[in-house]
PDB file of C-alpha atoms and ligand atoms in Angstrom:
ATOM      1  CA  UNK A 299      65.152  57.575  28.214  1.00 62.00           C
ATOM      2  CA  UNK A 300      62.722  56.556  25.471  1.00 71.00           C
ATOM      3  CA  UNK A 301      59.681  58.723  24.697  1.00 81.00           C
ATOM      4  CA  UNK A 302      56.283  57.650  25.940  1.00 87.00           C
ATOM      5  CA  UNK A 303      54.674  55.202  23.495  1.00 92.00           C
ATOM      6  CA  UNK A 304      51.419  56.623  22.097  1.00 93.00           C
ATOM      7  CA  UNK A 305      49.443  53.825  23.758  1.00 96.00           C
ATOM      8  CA  UNK A 306      50.463  51.400  26.464  1.00 97.00           C
ATOM      9  CA  UNK A 307      47.427  49.171  25.920  1.00 97.00           C
ATOM     10  CA  UNK A 308      45.738  48.656  22.589  1.00 95.00           C
ATOM     11  CA  UNK A 309      42.383  46.831  22.608  1.00 94.00           C
ATOM     12  CA  UNK A 310      43.372  45.021  25.808  1.00 94.00           C
ATOM     13  CA  UNK A 311      46.807  44.055  24.434  1.00 97.00           C
ATOM     14  CA  UNK A 312      49.936  45.407  26.117  1.00 98.00           C
ATOM     15  CA  UNK A 313      53.175  46.490  24.386  1.00 97.00           C
ATOM     16  CA  UNK A 314      54.700  43.028  24.842  1.00 97.00           C
ATOM     17  CA  UNK A 315      51.554  41.225  23.707  1.00 98.00           C
ATOM     18  CA  UNK A 316      50.234  40.243  27.155  1.00 98.00           C
ATOM     19  CA  UNK A 317      46.715  40.617  28.473  1.00 98.00           C
ATOM     20  CA  UNK A 318      46.118  42.697  31.641  1.00 98.00           C
ATOM     21  CA  UNK A 319      46.425  39.778  34.095  1.00 98.00           C
ATOM     22  CA  UNK A 320      49.266  37.848  32.445  1.00 98.00           C
ATOM     23  CA  UNK A 321      52.792  37.578  33.829  1.00 98.00           C
ATOM     24  CA  UNK A 322      56.034  37.693  31.873  1.00 98.00           C
ATOM     25  CA  UNK A 323      58.011  34.463  31.290  1.00 98.00           C
ATOM     26  CA  UNK A 324      59.891  33.500  34.481  1.00 98.00           C
ATOM     27  CA  UNK A 325      62.847  31.126  34.901  1.00 98.00           C
ATOM     28  CA  UNK A 326      64.103  30.379  38.430  1.00 98.00           C
ATOM     29  CA  UNK A 327      67.240  28.399  39.245  1.00 98.00           C
ATOM     30  CA  UNK A 328      68.285  27.602  42.820  1.00 98.00           C
ATOM     31  CA  UNK A 329      71.837  26.885  43.971  1.00 97.00           C
ATOM     32  CA  UNK A 330      73.814  28.606  41.211  1.00 98.00           C
ATOM     33  CA  UNK A 331      76.788  29.858  43.287  1.00 98.00           C
ATOM     34  CA  UNK A 332      79.300  27.456  44.857  1.00 97.00           C
ATOM     35  CA  UNK A 333      80.677  29.874  47.429  1.00 97.00           C
ATOM     36  CA  UNK A 334      77.397  31.140  48.870  1.00 98.00           C
ATOM     37  CA  UNK A 335      75.408  29.139  51.443  1.00 98.00           C
ATOM     38  CA  UNK A 336      72.343  29.612  49.270  1.00 98.00           C
ATOM     39  CA  UNK A 337      71.692  31.274  45.932  1.00 98.00           C
ATOM     40  CA  UNK A 338      69.179  31.833  43.176  1.00 98.00           C
ATOM     41  CA  UNK A 339      69.165  33.256  39.658  1.00 98.00           C
ATOM     42  CA  UNK A 340      65.968  34.568  38.099  1.00 98.00           C
ATOM     43  CA  UNK A 341      65.160  35.723  34.602  1.00 98.00           C
ATOM     44  CA  UNK A 342      61.801  37.449  34.726  1.00 98.00           C
ATOM     45  CA  UNK A 343      60.864  39.146  31.465  1.00 98.00           C
ATOM     46  CA  UNK A 344      63.741  41.587  30.901  1.00 98.00           C
ATOM     47  CA  UNK A 345      65.001  41.335  34.491  1.00 98.00           C
ATOM     48  CA  UNK A 346      68.072  39.275  35.352  1.00 98.00           C
ATOM     49  CA  UNK A 347      68.674  39.003  39.076  1.00 99.00           C
ATOM     50  CA  UNK A 348      71.083  37.043  41.244  1.00 98.00           C
ATOM     51  CA  UNK A 349      70.612  36.492  45.001  1.00 99.00           C
ATOM     52  CA  UNK A 350      73.224  35.110  47.389  1.00 98.00           C
ATOM     53  CA  UNK A 351      72.744  34.243  51.054  1.00 98.00           C
ATOM     54  CA  UNK A 352      75.424  33.755  53.733  1.00 98.00           C
ATOM     55  CA  UNK A 353      74.755  32.582  57.252  1.00 95.00           C
ATOM     56  CA  UNK A 354      73.560  32.332  59.860  1.00 97.00           C
ATOM     57  CA  UNK A 355      77.046  33.490  60.937  1.00 97.00           C
ATOM     58  CA  UNK A 356      78.368  35.563  63.824  1.00 97.00           C
ATOM     59  CA  UNK A 357      77.120  39.136  63.392  1.00 97.00           C
ATOM     60  CA  UNK A 358      79.809  41.778  62.805  1.00 94.00           C
ATOM     61  CA  UNK A 359      80.394  44.394  64.073  1.00 94.00           C
ATOM     62  CA  UNK A 360      79.484  42.920  67.467  1.00 96.00           C
ATOM     63  CA  UNK A 361      77.402  45.892  68.607  1.00 97.00           C
ATOM     64  CA  UNK A 362      74.858  44.851  65.952  1.00 96.00           C
ATOM     65  CA  UNK A 363      74.326  41.474  67.631  1.00 98.00           C
ATOM     66  CA  UNK A 364      70.929  40.774  69.152  1.00 98.00           C
ATOM     67  CA  UNK A 365      71.063  38.323  72.068  1.00 97.00           C
ATOM     68  CA  UNK A 366      67.499  37.136  71.306  1.00 98.00           C
ATOM     69  CA  UNK A 367      67.613  36.547  67.561  1.00 98.00           C
ATOM     70  CA  UNK A 368      69.519  36.755  64.291  1.00 98.00           C
ATOM     71  CA  UNK A 369      69.633  40.041  62.422  1.00 98.00           C
ATOM     72  CA  UNK A 370      69.032  40.207  58.662  1.00 98.00           C
ATOM     73  CA  UNK A 371      71.160  42.283  56.336  1.00 98.00           C
ATOM     74  CA  UNK A 372      69.795  42.843  52.836  1.00 98.00           C
ATOM     75  CA  UNK A 373      71.738  44.655  50.135  1.00 98.00           C
ATOM     76  CA  UNK A 374      69.928  45.454  46.884  1.00 98.00           C
ATOM     77  CA  UNK A 375      72.385  46.622  44.248  1.00 98.00           C
ATOM     78  CA  UNK A 376      71.627  47.722  40.729  1.00 98.00           C
ATOM     79  CA  UNK A 377      74.624  47.190  38.406  1.00 98.00           C
ATOM     80  CA  UNK A 378      75.716  50.212  36.346  1.00 97.00           C
ATOM     81  CA  UNK A 379      75.094  48.273  33.143  1.00 97.00           C
ATOM     82  CA  UNK A 380      71.638  47.024  34.173  1.00 97.00           C
ATOM     83  CA  UNK A 381      69.695  50.027  32.890  1.00 96.00           C
ATOM     84  CA  UNK A 382      69.512  52.083  29.712  1.00 93.00           C
ATOM     85  CA  UNK A 383      71.134  55.241  31.144  1.00 92.00           C
ATOM     86  CA  UNK A 384      74.219  54.018  33.022  1.00 93.00           C
ATOM     87  CA  UNK A 385      73.542  53.953  36.761  1.00 93.00           C
ATOM     88  CA  UNK A 386      76.115  55.537  39.034  1.00 95.00           C
ATOM     89  CA  UNK A 387      77.688  52.668  41.002  1.00 94.00           C
ATOM     90  CA  UNK A 388      77.157  52.305  44.741  1.00 93.00           C
ATOM     91  CA  UNK A 389      74.286  52.800  47.158  1.00 94.00           C
ATOM     92  CA  UNK A 390      71.777  55.624  46.730  1.00 97.00           C
ATOM     93  CA  UNK A 391      68.489  56.567  48.410  1.00 97.00           C
ATOM     94  CA  UNK A 392      66.498  54.223  46.187  1.00 97.00           C
ATOM     95  CA  UNK A 393      68.658  51.153  46.887  1.00 98.00           C
ATOM     96  CA  UNK A 394      68.734  51.881  50.640  1.00 98.00           C
ATOM     97  CA  UNK A 395      64.926  52.105  50.676  1.00 98.00           C
ATOM     98  CA  UNK A 396      64.498  48.949  48.582  1.00 98.00           C
ATOM     99  CA  UNK A 397      66.949  47.059  50.837  1.00 98.00           C
ATOM    100  CA  UNK A 398      64.963  48.081  53.922  1.00 98.00           C
ATOM    101  CA  UNK A 399      61.509  47.168  52.614  1.00 98.00           C
ATOM    102  CA  UNK A 400      62.808  43.904  51.105  1.00 98.00           C
ATOM    103  CA  UNK A 401      64.382  42.885  54.415  1.00 98.00           C
ATOM    104  CA  UNK A 402      61.066  43.589  56.147  1.00 98.00           C
ATOM    105  CA  UNK A 403      59.187  41.620  53.486  1.00 98.00           C
ATOM    106  CA  UNK A 404      61.215  38.483  54.253  1.00 98.00           C
ATOM    107  CA  UNK A 405      61.606  38.785  58.038  1.00 98.00           C
ATOM    108  CA  UNK A 406      58.151  37.341  58.969  1.00 98.00           C
ATOM    109  CA  UNK A 407      58.971  33.892  57.515  1.00 98.00           C
ATOM    110  CA  UNK A 408      62.459  33.530  59.027  1.00 98.00           C
ATOM    111  CA  UNK A 409      62.869  31.747  62.365  1.00 98.00           C
ATOM    112  CA  UNK A 410      65.371  34.270  63.626  1.00 98.00           C
ATOM    113  CA  UNK A 411      65.051  33.305  67.296  1.00 98.00           C
ATOM    114  CA  UNK A 412      66.947  30.048  66.550  1.00 98.00           C
ATOM    115  CA  UNK A 413      70.136  32.012  65.871  1.00 98.00           C
ATOM    116  CA  UNK A 414      70.848  34.642  68.545  1.00 98.00           C
ATOM    117  CA  UNK A 415      73.848  36.955  67.916  1.00 98.00           C
ATOM    118  CA  UNK A 416      73.978  35.834  64.281  1.00 98.00           C
ATOM    119  CA  UNK A 417      73.533  37.554  61.002  1.00 98.00           C
ATOM    120  CA  UNK A 418      71.831  36.332  57.846  1.00 98.00           C
ATOM    121  CA  UNK A 419      73.291  38.280  54.936  1.00 98.00           C
ATOM    122  CA  UNK A 420      71.361  38.605  51.686  1.00 98.00           C
ATOM    123  CA  UNK A 421      72.879  40.146  48.565  1.00 98.00           C
ATOM    124  CA  UNK A 422      70.684  40.921  45.569  1.00 98.00           C
ATOM    125  CA  UNK A 423      72.403  41.978  42.365  1.00 98.00           C
ATOM    126  CA  UNK A 424      70.303  43.430  39.565  1.00 98.00           C
ATOM    127  CA  UNK A 425      72.186  42.526  36.386  1.00 98.00           C
ATOM    128  CA  UNK A 426      69.490  43.679  33.990  1.00 98.00           C
ATOM    129  CA  UNK A 427      66.440  45.755  34.852  1.00 98.00           C
ATOM    130  CA  UNK A 428      63.048  46.099  33.223  1.00 98.00           C
ATOM    131  CA  UNK A 429      60.721  47.115  36.092  1.00 98.00           C
ATOM    132  CA  UNK A 430      59.805  44.980  39.071  1.00 98.00           C
ATOM    133  CA  UNK A 431      63.395  44.513  40.219  1.00 98.00           C
ATOM    134  CA  UNK A 432      62.542  44.801  43.932  1.00 98.00           C
ATOM    135  CA  UNK A 433      59.859  42.114  43.585  1.00 98.00           C
ATOM    136  CA  UNK A 434      62.158  39.896  41.493  1.00 99.00           C
ATOM    137  CA  UNK A 435      64.863  40.422  44.153  1.00 99.00           C
ATOM    138  CA  UNK A 436      62.562  39.404  47.019  1.00 99.00           C
ATOM    139  CA  UNK A 437      61.409  36.337  45.078  1.00 99.00           C
ATOM    140  CA  UNK A 438      65.039  35.341  44.379  1.00 99.00           C
ATOM    141  CA  UNK A 439      66.159  36.040  47.955  1.00 99.00           C
ATOM    142  CA  UNK A 440      63.368  33.851  49.332  1.00 98.00           C
ATOM    143  CA  UNK A 441      64.550  30.887  47.214  1.00 98.00           C
ATOM    144  CA  UNK A 442      68.198  31.572  48.134  1.00 98.00           C
ATOM    145  CA  UNK A 443      67.299  31.548  51.865  1.00 98.00           C
ATOM    146  CA  UNK A 444      65.573  28.189  51.481  1.00 98.00           C
ATOM    147  CA  UNK A 445      68.542  26.919  49.446  1.00 98.00           C
ATOM    148  CA  UNK A 446      70.828  27.955  52.330  1.00 98.00           C
ATOM    149  CA  UNK A 447      68.767  25.694  54.613  1.00 97.00           C
ATOM    150  CA  UNK A 448      67.683  28.546  56.865  1.00 97.00           C
ATOM    151  CA  UNK A 449      64.583  27.515  58.840  1.00 97.00           C
ATOM    152  CA  UNK A 450      61.585  29.263  57.285  1.00 98.00           C
ATOM    153  CA  UNK A 451      57.868  29.059  57.935  1.00 98.00           C
ATOM    154  CA  UNK A 452      57.151  29.543  54.243  1.00 98.00           C
ATOM    155  CA  UNK A 453      58.356  31.193  51.041  1.00 98.00           C
ATOM    156  CA  UNK A 454      57.634  34.824  50.183  1.00 98.00           C
ATOM    157  CA  UNK A 455      56.612  35.599  46.602  1.00 98.00           C
ATOM    158  CA  UNK A 456      56.422  39.064  45.073  1.00 98.00           C
ATOM    159  CA  UNK A 457      55.086  40.806  41.972  1.00 98.00           C
ATOM    160  CA  UNK A 458      54.052  44.282  40.906  1.00 98.00           C
ATOM    161  CA  UNK A 459      50.606  45.427  39.850  1.00 98.00           C
ATOM    162  CA  UNK A 460      49.463  48.805  38.640  1.00 98.00           C
ATOM    163  CA  UNK A 461      47.466  50.742  36.120  1.00 98.00           C
ATOM    164  CA  UNK A 462      48.167  51.955  32.593  1.00 98.00           C
ATOM    165  CA  UNK A 463      45.846  53.596  30.051  1.00 97.00           C
ATOM    166  CA  UNK A 464      43.054  53.270  32.638  1.00 97.00           C
ATOM    167  CA  UNK A 465      43.392  49.486  33.044  1.00 98.00           C
ATOM    168  CA  UNK A 466      44.559  47.514  36.053  1.00 98.00           C
ATOM    169  CA  UNK A 467      47.538  45.365  35.010  1.00 98.00           C
ATOM    170  CA  UNK A 468      49.751  42.655  36.476  1.00 98.00           C
ATOM    171  CA  UNK A 469      53.584  42.520  36.311  1.00 98.00           C
ATOM    172  CA  UNK A 470      54.507  45.888  34.777  1.00 98.00           C
ATOM    173  CA  UNK A 471      57.252  46.388  32.169  1.00 98.00           C
ATOM    174  CA  UNK A 472      59.398  49.532  32.236  1.00 97.00           C
ATOM    175  CA  UNK A 473      57.179  51.601  29.908  1.00 97.00           C
ATOM    176  CA  UNK A 474      54.120  50.787  32.040  1.00 98.00           C
ATOM    177  CA  UNK A 475      56.052  51.550  35.232  1.00 97.00           C
ATOM    178  CA  UNK A 476      57.405  54.852  33.867  1.00 96.00           C
ATOM    179  CA  UNK A 477      54.355  56.159  32.014  1.00 97.00           C
ATOM    180  CA  UNK A 478      51.415  54.350  33.665  1.00 97.00           C
ATOM    181  CA  UNK A 479      49.076  55.794  36.302  1.00 98.00           C
ATOM    182  CA  UNK A 480      50.070  53.499  39.180  1.00 98.00           C
ATOM    183  CA  UNK A 481      52.739  51.023  40.230  1.00 98.00           C
ATOM    184  CA  UNK A 482      52.211  48.836  43.300  1.00 98.00           C
ATOM    185  CA  UNK A 483      54.786  46.203  44.305  1.00 98.00           C
ATOM    186  CA  UNK A 484      53.366  43.492  46.562  1.00 98.00           C
ATOM    187  CA  UNK A 485      55.048  40.633  48.458  1.00 98.00           C
ATOM    188  CA  UNK A 486      53.056  37.924  50.160  1.00 98.00           C
ATOM    189  CA  UNK A 487      53.246  34.611  51.941  1.00 98.00           C
ATOM    190  CA  UNK A 488      51.178  33.028  49.220  1.00 95.00           C
ATOM    191  CA  UNK A 489      49.988  30.025  51.254  1.00 94.00           C
ATOM    192  CA  UNK A 490      48.477  32.182  53.992  1.00 96.00           C
ATOM    193  CA  UNK A 491      47.670  35.296  51.946  1.00 96.00           C
ATOM    194  CA  UNK A 492      49.592  37.492  54.440  1.00 98.00           C
ATOM    195  CA  UNK A 493      51.017  40.605  52.783  1.00 98.00           C
ATOM    196  CA  UNK A 494      54.593  41.477  53.809  1.00 98.00           C
ATOM    197  CA  UNK A 495      55.211  44.389  51.429  1.00 98.00           C
ATOM    198  CA  UNK A 496      52.868  46.848  49.779  1.00 98.00           C
ATOM    199  CA  UNK A 497      54.039  50.112  48.255  1.00 98.00           C
ATOM    200  CA  UNK A 498      52.295  52.356  45.782  1.00 98.00           C
ATOM    201  CA  UNK A 499      53.185  55.148  43.415  1.00 96.00           C
ATOM    202  CA  UNK A 500      50.308  56.906  41.640  1.00 98.00           C
ATOM    203  CA  UNK A 501      46.531  56.672  42.005  1.00 97.00           C
ATOM    204  CA  UNK A 502      43.975  53.877  42.128  1.00 98.00           C
ATOM    205  CA  UNK A 503      40.299  53.982  43.075  1.00 98.00           C
ATOM    206  CA  UNK A 504      39.198  51.679  45.904  1.00 98.00           C
ATOM    207  CA  UNK A 505      37.701  49.301  43.354  1.00 98.00           C
ATOM    208  CA  UNK A 506      40.873  49.296  41.260  1.00 98.00           C
ATOM    209  CA  UNK A 507      42.947  48.692  44.379  1.00 98.00           C
ATOM    210  CA  UNK A 508      40.941  45.541  45.230  1.00 98.00           C
ATOM    211  CA  UNK A 509      41.233  44.345  41.635  1.00 98.00           C
ATOM    212  CA  UNK A 510      44.999  45.006  41.643  1.00 98.00           C
ATOM    213  CA  UNK A 511      45.399  43.091  44.901  1.00 98.00           C
ATOM    214  CA  UNK A 512      43.520  40.133  43.427  1.00 98.00           C
ATOM    215  CA  UNK A 513      45.794  40.260  40.378  1.00 98.00           C
ATOM    216  CA  UNK A 514      48.819  40.290  42.711  1.00 98.00           C
ATOM    217  CA  UNK A 515      47.491  37.267  44.581  1.00 98.00           C
ATOM    218  CA  UNK A 516      47.009  35.377  41.332  1.00 98.00           C
ATOM    219  CA  UNK A 517      50.502  36.402  40.169  1.00 98.00           C
ATOM    220  CA  UNK A 518      52.109  35.343  43.462  1.00 98.00           C
ATOM    221  CA  UNK A 519      50.439  31.935  43.190  1.00 98.00           C
ATOM    222  CA  UNK A 520      52.187  31.359  39.832  1.00 98.00           C
ATOM    223  CA  UNK A 521      55.504  32.687  41.177  1.00 98.00           C
ATOM    224  CA  UNK A 522      55.235  30.486  44.283  1.00 98.00           C
ATOM    225  CA  UNK A 523      54.838  27.338  42.149  1.00 98.00           C
ATOM    226  CA  UNK A 524      57.990  28.241  40.187  1.00 98.00           C
ATOM    227  CA  UNK A 525      59.934  28.966  43.397  1.00 98.00           C
ATOM    228  CA  UNK A 526      58.989  25.580  44.856  1.00 98.00           C
ATOM    229  CA  UNK A 527      59.803  23.818  41.610  1.00 98.00           C
ATOM    230  CA  UNK A 528      63.278  25.417  41.444  1.00 98.00           C
ATOM    231  CA  UNK A 529      64.075  24.099  44.947  1.00 98.00           C
ATOM    232  CA  UNK A 530      62.772  20.606  44.166  1.00 97.00           C
ATOM    233  CA  UNK A 531      64.842  20.547  40.940  1.00 97.00           C
ATOM    234  CA  UNK A 532      67.956  21.619  42.830  1.00 95.00           C
ATOM    235  CA  UNK A 533      67.589  18.792  45.366  1.00 89.00           C
ATOM    236  CA  UNK A 534      66.678  16.208  42.713  1.00 90.00           C
ATOM    237  CA  UNK A 535      69.852  17.209  40.864  1.00 86.00           C
ATOM    238  CA  UNK A 536      72.075  17.062  43.945  1.00 82.00           C
ATOM    239  CA  UNK A 537      70.635  13.610  44.815  1.00 85.00           C
ATOM    240  CA  UNK A 538      71.395  12.258  41.335  1.00 82.00           C
ATOM    241  CA  UNK A 539      74.959  13.763  41.221  1.00 78.00           C
TER     242      UNK A 539
HETATM  243  N1  LIG B 273      65.366  52.358  36.487  1.00 88.95           N
HETATM  244  C1  LIG B 273      66.396  52.931  35.774  1.00 88.95           C
HETATM  245  N2  LIG B 273      67.392  53.607  36.468  1.00 88.95           N
HETATM  246  C2  LIG B 273      67.383  53.711  37.825  1.00 88.95           C
HETATM  247  C3  LIG B 273      66.321  53.145  38.535  1.00 88.95           C
HETATM  248  C4  LIG B 273      65.324  52.471  37.847  1.00 88.95           C
HETATM  249  O1  LIG B 273      66.429  52.831  34.554  1.00 88.95           O
HETATM  250  O2  LIG B 273      68.298  54.329  38.403  1.00 88.95           O
HETATM  251  C5  LIG B 273      64.332  51.595  35.749  1.00 88.95           C
HETATM  252  C6  LIG B 273      64.579  50.085  35.881  1.00 88.95           C
HETATM  253  O3  LIG B 273      64.235  49.442  34.676  1.00 88.95           O
HETATM  254  C7  LIG B 273      63.636  49.709  36.995  1.00 88.95           C
HETATM  255  C8  LIG B 273      62.446  50.595  36.638  1.00 88.95           C
HETATM  256  O4  LIG B 273      63.040  51.840  36.255  1.00 88.95           O
HETATM  257  O5  LIG B 273      63.328  48.323  36.976  1.00 88.95           O
HETATM  258  C9  LIG B 273      61.451  50.798  37.751  1.00 88.95           C
HETATM  259  O6  LIG B 273      62.098  51.287  38.885  1.00 88.95           O
HETATM  260  P1  LIG B 273      61.410  51.333  40.292  1.00 88.95           P
HETATM  261  O7  LIG B 273      62.161  52.329  41.131  1.00 88.95           O
HETATM  262  O8  LIG B 273      59.929  51.478  40.154  1.00 88.95           O
HETATM  263  O9  LIG B 273      61.728  49.896  40.948  1.00 88.95           O
HETATM  264  P2  LIG B 273      61.392  48.420  40.460  1.00 88.95           P
HETATM  265  O10 LIG B 273      60.094  48.433  39.706  1.00 88.95           O
HETATM  266  O11 LIG B 273      62.543  47.981  39.594  1.00 88.95           O
HETATM  267  O12 LIG B 273      61.306  47.647  41.732  1.00 88.95           O
END
């Protein structure tokens, strides 16, 4: 791993030239995979993430079936080549934890009771990682679920906030995530302001926490607009084809 840069923020300017409350460039494309029911590809700064959704389909094995509602399966997988030091392939504690919290971040918007005994399967593949992969994954999965036509009350948007060199910052890059004072991924139903995921590593004062949450809200509003636009573009394209 690289050494810690001498400064993460210089006169209010971050290593990649952004101000504290600016997000990295984001490109979202819906419906990129022919064989999935729904899919989404996101490039978010240095992150490249693909999400695929299958279902609702009969849940297997059958003992997992819930007679009242669909179950959600979420698999977050970081490719070996996605990070600087090759990642050992296969699940590990981190990916199991991220899969669990991501599934819980999306569950509140899904109308699961329409599909008893079914399963909605979400696969998130991290092809390239530069911090914020769980939030990029949730954002991509939300678009892929909508692309699959699964009844949803709303979209979920996600972004990370944190603190580096004493400043509250939005949308951390890897150096800020690794060497900063705090990292706090947040997912929310942007239209209602409901928070569906909030984790934190590090320390923030109460005041900094409120500021970080406001940054996250602002970030999610931008992400939400891009998510909606990607779905509109997909349907405009399929209408003109
Ligand atoms: N990372 C890595 N190897 C790993 C796990 C993470 O290099 O095995 C890097 C990767 O760039 C990731 C970042 O560390 O995006 C931050 O990881 P974290 O666990 O905080 O999750 P994330 O911010 O990606 O949701």
